[in-house]
Short mmCIF file of C-alpha atoms in Angstrom, two decimals:
data_model
loop_
_atom_site.label_atom_id
_atom_site.label_comp_id
_atom_site.label_asym_id
_atom_site.label_seq_id
_atom_site.Cartn_x
_atom_site.Cartn_y
_atom_site.Cartn_z
CA MET A 1 36.99 28.93 41.52
CA ILE A 2 38.79 25.37 41.00
CA VAL A 3 39.42 24.87 44.65
CA LYS A 4 35.55 25.52 45.12
CA LEU A 5 34.89 22.94 42.21
CA LYS A 6 37.11 20.56 43.94
CA ASN A 7 35.30 21.12 47.30
CA ASN A 8 32.07 20.38 45.61
CA LEU A 9 33.47 17.41 43.95
CA LEU A 10 34.74 15.63 47.61
CA LEU A 11 31.38 16.77 48.62
CA LEU A 12 29.41 14.95 46.10
CA SER A 13 31.80 11.86 46.20
CA TRP A 14 31.09 11.86 50.17
CA ILE A 15 27.38 12.08 49.76
CA SER A 16 27.54 8.96 46.76
CA ILE A 17 29.28 6.79 49.42
CA LEU A 18 26.74 7.29 52.19
CA LEU A 19 23.75 7.09 50.26
CA LEU A 20 25.29 3.91 48.73
CA ASN A 21 26.09 2.63 52.58
CA VAL A 22 22.51 3.39 53.45
CA ALA A 23 20.98 1.89 50.54
CA CYS A 24 23.06 -1.13 51.29
CA SER A 25 21.80 -0.88 55.18
CA GLU A 26 18.52 -0.86 53.79
CA ARG A 27 18.47 -4.50 52.10
CA ASN A 28 20.60 -6.11 54.91
CA ASN A 29 18.73 -7.55 57.93
CA GLU A 30 20.68 -7.01 61.16
CA ALA A 31 21.59 -10.55 61.50
CA TYR A 32 22.69 -10.52 58.41
CA ILE A 33 24.85 -7.98 59.10
CA LYS A 34 25.98 -9.43 62.17
CA GLU A 35 26.76 -12.50 60.54
CA ILE A 36 29.72 -11.11 58.27
CA GLU A 37 30.98 -8.39 60.83
CA HIS A 38 31.55 -11.48 62.65
CA TRP A 39 33.11 -13.71 59.28
CA ARG A 40 35.44 -10.69 59.33
CA LYS A 41 36.33 -10.85 63.03
CA SER A 42 37.18 -14.41 62.54
CA ARG A 43 39.19 -14.10 59.42
CA ILE A 44 41.57 -11.72 61.51
CA GLU A 45 41.76 -14.02 64.17
CA TYR A 46 42.22 -17.20 62.02
CA MET A 47 45.14 -15.45 60.07
CA LYS A 48 46.95 -14.76 63.72
CA SER A 49 46.28 -18.36 64.49
CA GLU A 50 49.01 -20.96 64.30
CA GLU A 51 46.90 -22.19 61.31
CA GLY A 52 46.86 -18.71 59.36
CA PHE A 53 49.85 -17.41 56.83
CA LEU A 54 50.91 -14.58 58.82
CA ASN A 55 53.79 -16.55 60.64
CA LEU A 56 55.30 -17.93 57.44
CA ALA A 57 58.91 -17.47 57.55
CA GLY A 58 60.06 -19.67 54.59
CA LEU A 59 59.53 -21.49 51.80
CA TYR A 60 62.53 -23.85 50.55
CA TRP A 61 61.90 -26.44 47.34
CA ILE A 62 64.06 -30.03 47.75
CA GLU A 63 65.90 -30.12 44.95
CA GLN A 64 68.25 -33.24 45.52
CA PRO A 65 68.20 -36.38 48.02
CA MET A 66 70.11 -34.55 51.16
CA SER A 67 69.33 -30.78 52.18
CA THR A 68 71.08 -29.42 55.83
CA LEU A 69 69.05 -26.62 57.20
CA GLY A 70 69.85 -24.39 59.95
CA ALA A 71 70.86 -20.48 60.76
CA ASP A 72 74.22 -20.77 58.78
CA THR A 73 74.75 -19.91 55.10
CA ILE A 74 76.36 -22.93 54.45
CA ASN A 75 73.50 -24.98 54.72
CA ASN A 76 70.82 -25.69 52.05
CA PHE A 77 68.17 -24.25 53.27
CA ILE A 78 68.61 -21.14 55.94
CA PHE A 79 66.75 -20.62 58.63
CA PRO A 80 66.27 -17.48 60.86
CA ALA A 81 69.18 -16.53 62.60
CA LYS A 82 67.71 -16.81 65.89
CA THR A 83 67.78 -20.81 65.30
CA ALA A 84 70.60 -23.06 65.67
CA ASP A 85 73.69 -22.61 63.21
CA LYS A 86 72.64 -26.62 62.01
CA LEU A 87 69.02 -28.19 62.99
CA GLY A 88 69.68 -31.32 60.72
CA ALA A 89 69.12 -32.61 57.04
CA ILE A 90 66.20 -33.38 55.61
CA MET A 91 66.39 -36.65 53.30
CA LEU A 92 64.19 -37.09 49.99
CA ARG A 93 63.50 -40.69 49.09
CA ASP A 94 61.34 -41.89 46.40
CA ASP A 95 57.67 -40.63 47.85
CA SER A 96 58.73 -40.10 51.59
CA VAL A 97 60.70 -37.43 53.17
CA TRP A 98 63.21 -38.30 56.32
CA PHE A 99 64.31 -35.93 59.10
CA ILE A 100 67.81 -36.57 60.35
CA PRO A 101 68.57 -34.66 63.54
CA GLU A 102 71.82 -32.43 64.16
CA PRO A 103 73.18 -34.39 67.49
CA GLU A 104 72.57 -32.29 70.89
CA ILE A 105 70.22 -30.10 68.94
CA LYS A 106 66.68 -30.32 70.12
CA VAL A 107 63.90 -30.77 67.62
CA LYS A 108 60.91 -32.21 68.51
CA VAL A 109 58.18 -34.17 66.48
CA ASP A 110 55.26 -34.94 68.39
CA ASP A 111 56.33 -33.36 71.59
CA VAL A 112 59.06 -35.94 71.41
CA GLU A 113 62.95 -35.20 71.21
CA LEU A 114 64.24 -36.58 68.05
CA LYS A 115 67.26 -38.79 68.41
CA ASP A 116 67.27 -40.96 65.17
CA THR A 117 66.21 -40.36 61.81
CA THR A 118 62.35 -40.19 61.36
CA LEU A 119 59.61 -40.48 58.49
CA VAL A 120 58.15 -36.93 58.60
CA PHE A 121 56.15 -37.14 55.35
CA VAL A 122 53.98 -39.68 52.53
CA GLU A 123 51.45 -38.14 50.61
CA ASN A 124 47.93 -38.63 52.20
CA GLU A 125 49.57 -41.16 55.21
CA VAL A 126 52.60 -38.90 57.22
CA ASN A 127 52.73 -35.15 57.70
CA ARG A 128 54.67 -34.26 61.22
CA SER A 129 55.60 -30.75 62.11
CA MET A 130 58.81 -30.69 63.61
CA VAL A 131 59.92 -27.76 66.02
CA HIS A 132 62.81 -26.09 67.32
CA GLY A 133 62.22 -23.04 69.76
CA ASP A 134 59.65 -20.89 67.86
CA LEU A 135 59.76 -22.63 64.59
CA HIS A 136 57.81 -24.81 63.22
CA TRP A 137 58.59 -26.27 59.81
CA PHE A 138 56.20 -29.38 57.97
CA VAL A 139 56.53 -30.54 54.03
CA ILE A 140 54.30 -29.89 51.54
CA LYS A 141 53.85 -31.10 48.24
CA ARG A 142 52.68 -29.09 45.32
CA GLY A 143 52.40 -30.97 41.78
CA MET A 144 55.62 -33.43 41.76
CA LYS A 145 57.77 -31.05 43.73
CA TYR A 146 58.26 -31.63 47.62
CA GLY A 147 59.10 -28.21 50.09
CA ILE A 148 59.59 -27.31 53.48
CA ARG A 149 57.01 -24.70 54.48
CA LEU A 150 58.83 -23.01 57.96
CA LYS A 151 56.57 -20.83 60.31
CA ASP A 152 57.43 -18.50 63.13
CA TYR A 153 55.03 -18.51 65.95
CA ASN A 154 56.74 -15.00 67.13
CA HIS A 155 56.70 -13.83 63.60
CA PRO A 156 56.47 -9.69 64.43
CA ALA A 157 53.66 -9.33 61.00
CA LEU A 158 51.53 -11.13 64.27
CA ALA A 159 51.64 -8.12 66.27
CA ASP A 160 51.20 -5.64 63.60
CA PHE A 161 48.03 -6.97 61.88
CA ASN A 162 45.03 -5.97 62.97
CA HIS A 163 42.37 -4.85 59.76
CA ILE A 164 41.18 -5.71 56.29
CA ASP A 165 39.65 -3.25 54.47
CA ASN A 166 36.02 -4.53 52.96
CA TYR A 167 33.51 -3.26 50.93
CA PRO A 168 30.11 -2.16 52.46
CA ILE A 169 28.19 -5.16 53.20
CA ASP A 170 25.47 -6.09 50.29
CA GLU A 171 23.08 -8.98 50.70
CA LEU A 172 22.06 -8.89 47.45
CA TRP A 173 25.45 -10.63 46.77
CA ASN A 174 24.50 -13.60 48.92
CA VAL A 175 22.87 -15.62 46.19
CA GLU A 176 21.73 -18.95 45.60
CA ALA A 177 23.33 -21.25 43.02
CA GLU A 178 22.43 -24.60 41.43
CA TRP A 179 24.66 -27.68 41.55
CA GLN A 180 25.40 -29.37 38.15
CA ALA A 181 27.68 -32.42 38.21
CA TYR A 182 30.15 -33.31 35.30
CA ASP A 183 29.66 -37.15 34.38
CA PRO A 184 32.75 -37.57 34.23
CA PRO A 185 34.28 -35.14 36.21
CA ARG A 186 36.68 -32.81 34.48
CA THR A 187 40.54 -32.09 34.68
CA VAL A 188 41.86 -28.37 34.70
CA LEU A 189 45.28 -27.13 34.65
CA LEU A 190 46.03 -24.08 37.42
CA HIS A 191 48.91 -22.23 37.33
CA ASN A 192 50.14 -20.89 41.14
CA GLN A 193 52.75 -18.19 42.77
CA ALA A 194 55.63 -20.63 42.44
CA GLY A 195 55.12 -20.68 38.88
CA MET A 196 54.18 -24.89 38.58
CA ASP A 197 50.90 -25.70 36.19
CA ILE A 198 49.04 -28.61 38.57
CA ASN A 199 46.44 -30.59 37.42
CA TYR A 200 43.07 -30.47 39.59
CA GLU A 201 39.61 -31.99 39.93
CA VAL A 202 36.39 -30.19 38.75
CA LYS A 203 33.32 -32.53 39.68
CA GLY A 204 30.55 -29.77 38.65
CA VAL A 205 29.50 -26.22 38.38
CA LEU A 206 27.82 -23.63 40.14
CA LYS A 207 25.36 -21.60 38.34
CA PHE A 208 23.54 -18.40 39.43
CA ARG A 209 22.10 -15.43 38.42
CA LEU A 210 23.05 -12.08 39.35
CA ASN A 211 20.61 -8.49 37.62
CA ASP A 212 19.10 -10.86 35.90
CA GLU A 213 22.11 -12.46 34.13
CA ASN A 214 23.57 -16.10 34.46
CA TYR A 215 26.87 -16.66 35.57
CA SER A 216 28.85 -19.97 36.91
CA LEU A 217 31.75 -20.75 38.82
CA GLU A 218 33.72 -24.11 38.95
CA PRO A 219 35.00 -25.21 42.30
CA ILE A 220 37.88 -27.28 42.39
CA GLU A 221 38.51 -30.31 44.46
CA THR A 222 40.60 -30.18 47.54
CA GLY A 223 39.27 -32.73 49.90
CA GLU A 224 37.87 -30.04 52.00
CA GLU A 225 34.56 -30.01 53.84
CA GLN A 226 33.21 -27.12 51.56
CA LEU A 227 34.01 -26.17 47.87
CA PHE A 228 36.65 -24.62 47.64
CA VAL A 229 36.34 -21.24 44.57
CA MET A 230 38.59 -19.13 43.34
CA LEU A 231 37.32 -16.06 40.99
CA TYR A 232 38.50 -12.93 39.24
CA ASP A 233 36.29 -10.12 38.13
CA GLU A 234 36.41 -6.63 36.76
CA THR A 235 37.77 -5.25 40.23
CA SER A 236 40.70 -7.52 40.59
CA GLY A 237 44.13 -5.34 39.45
CA ARG A 238 42.06 -2.47 40.84
CA GLU A 239 40.57 -2.28 44.23
CA THR A 240 40.98 -6.20 45.03
CA TYR A 241 44.00 -8.38 44.47
CA GLY A 242 45.13 -8.60 40.87
CA SER A 243 45.13 -12.39 40.70
CA GLY A 244 41.91 -12.84 42.30
CA ARG A 245 40.51 -13.64 45.37
CA TYR A 246 39.28 -16.97 47.40
CA LEU A 247 35.46 -18.47 48.42
CA TYR A 248 34.42 -21.35 50.18
CA VAL A 249 30.81 -22.72 49.22
CA ASP A 250 29.31 -25.16 51.51
CA ARG A 251 28.34 -28.36 49.67
CA PRO A 252 25.01 -28.57 47.80
CA VAL A 253 22.14 -30.16 49.31
CA ASN A 254 19.51 -31.49 46.44
CA ASN A 255 21.53 -29.69 44.25
CA ARG A 256 21.16 -26.05 45.80
CA THR A 257 23.48 -23.92 48.09
CA ILE A 258 24.49 -20.20 48.91
CA ILE A 259 27.37 -18.39 46.99
CA ASP A 260 28.03 -15.68 49.60
CA PHE A 261 30.08 -13.00 47.75
CA ASN A 262 30.75 -10.74 50.86
CA LYS A 263 32.73 -13.39 52.15
CA ALA A 264 35.27 -13.39 49.21
CA PHE A 265 38.67 -13.24 50.74
CA ASN A 266 42.43 -12.45 49.97
CA PRO A 267 44.56 -15.21 49.07
CA PRO A 268 47.77 -15.78 51.49
CA CYS A 269 50.07 -14.20 48.65
CA VAL A 270 48.55 -11.10 49.67
CA TYR A 271 50.37 -11.01 52.65
CA THR A 272 53.47 -13.55 52.63
CA GLU A 273 55.83 -14.18 49.81
CA PHE A 274 56.17 -17.68 51.17
CA ALA A 275 52.32 -18.96 50.12
CA THR A 276 52.03 -20.85 46.70
CA CYS A 277 48.55 -19.46 45.82
CA LEU A 278 46.77 -20.86 43.05
CA PHE A 279 45.44 -18.83 40.21
CA PRO A 280 41.84 -18.73 38.75
CA HIS A 281 41.19 -20.40 36.12
CA GLU A 282 39.50 -19.02 32.31
CA ALA A 283 36.11 -20.60 33.39
CA ASN A 284 36.22 -18.34 36.89
CA ARG A 285 36.85 -15.11 35.28
CA LEU A 286 33.52 -13.03 36.02
CA PRO A 287 32.70 -10.34 33.18
CA ILE A 288 31.24 -8.39 36.44
CA SER A 289 32.46 -6.11 39.00
CA ILE A 290 32.32 -8.06 42.52
CA GLU A 291 32.12 -4.73 44.50
CA VAL A 292 31.92 -6.85 48.13
CA GLY A 293 34.05 -8.94 50.26
CA GLU A 294 38.02 -7.96 50.84
CA LYS A 295 40.22 -5.30 49.00
CA PHE A 296 43.46 -5.36 48.37
CA SER A 297 44.31 -2.22 50.31
CA GLY A 298 44.13 -1.30 53.90
CA LEU A 299 46.38 -4.48 54.76
CA HIS A 300 47.24 -3.63 58.50
#
């Protein structure tokens, strides 16, 4: 009797899922479905590209004026074993970062083999990537801290990754939003995965309606072409990542834009321990379940 009841419940569960998918497909036009499917494919391609996060192999915070790097454990920054024992040194001087190459070790910048001390980073002015074999590294700045981000373009994770679980596509979550600018802009204190507190500028708020209720999200200013939105909802920590998801939104035209929650995606911290993901601030914690976009499970 118990087994039969469980089987009946399982059947009802599958029927409910099928009905949900049918209902969603009925309110999604074919062009929109293809758009989201293309976006999902592009996400996989991006994650596996040189600009993606699957190839991250290290993150080293610069804590002193001079730091050596290489495979040998005597270095301040220990790189993967496949590299040279000592590649050189990173020198932090005021607001600039320099690289001092080890003699007779091939490290390139802009396809040119380094022979002398070279400026590699000045915020908003210089950011040059250093290369040795499959390894590429460059300077990042988070708050007032400088770090070295290391990428391995032959990282094993690149070969294994081919899928991200998503909720069913639902065009009802592709909503129009009104932009309301703040005058003056506000500053919010955000926390990140590395335990830092960083101030970001908020220039305005996106207001929208879902199921006859009003909601809002505050993008943070990152200097990118699109608005960057972080959000936390009732699925966070259950079916989606516990620290929220991200969204890009086109900049408003005549104070109007579109928020497509079907394109909500996982932060890089889902895939690597070497990311410095920001967490959504209080204004972006929505009291609803956004059951579209990427899930936390099924990463492979």
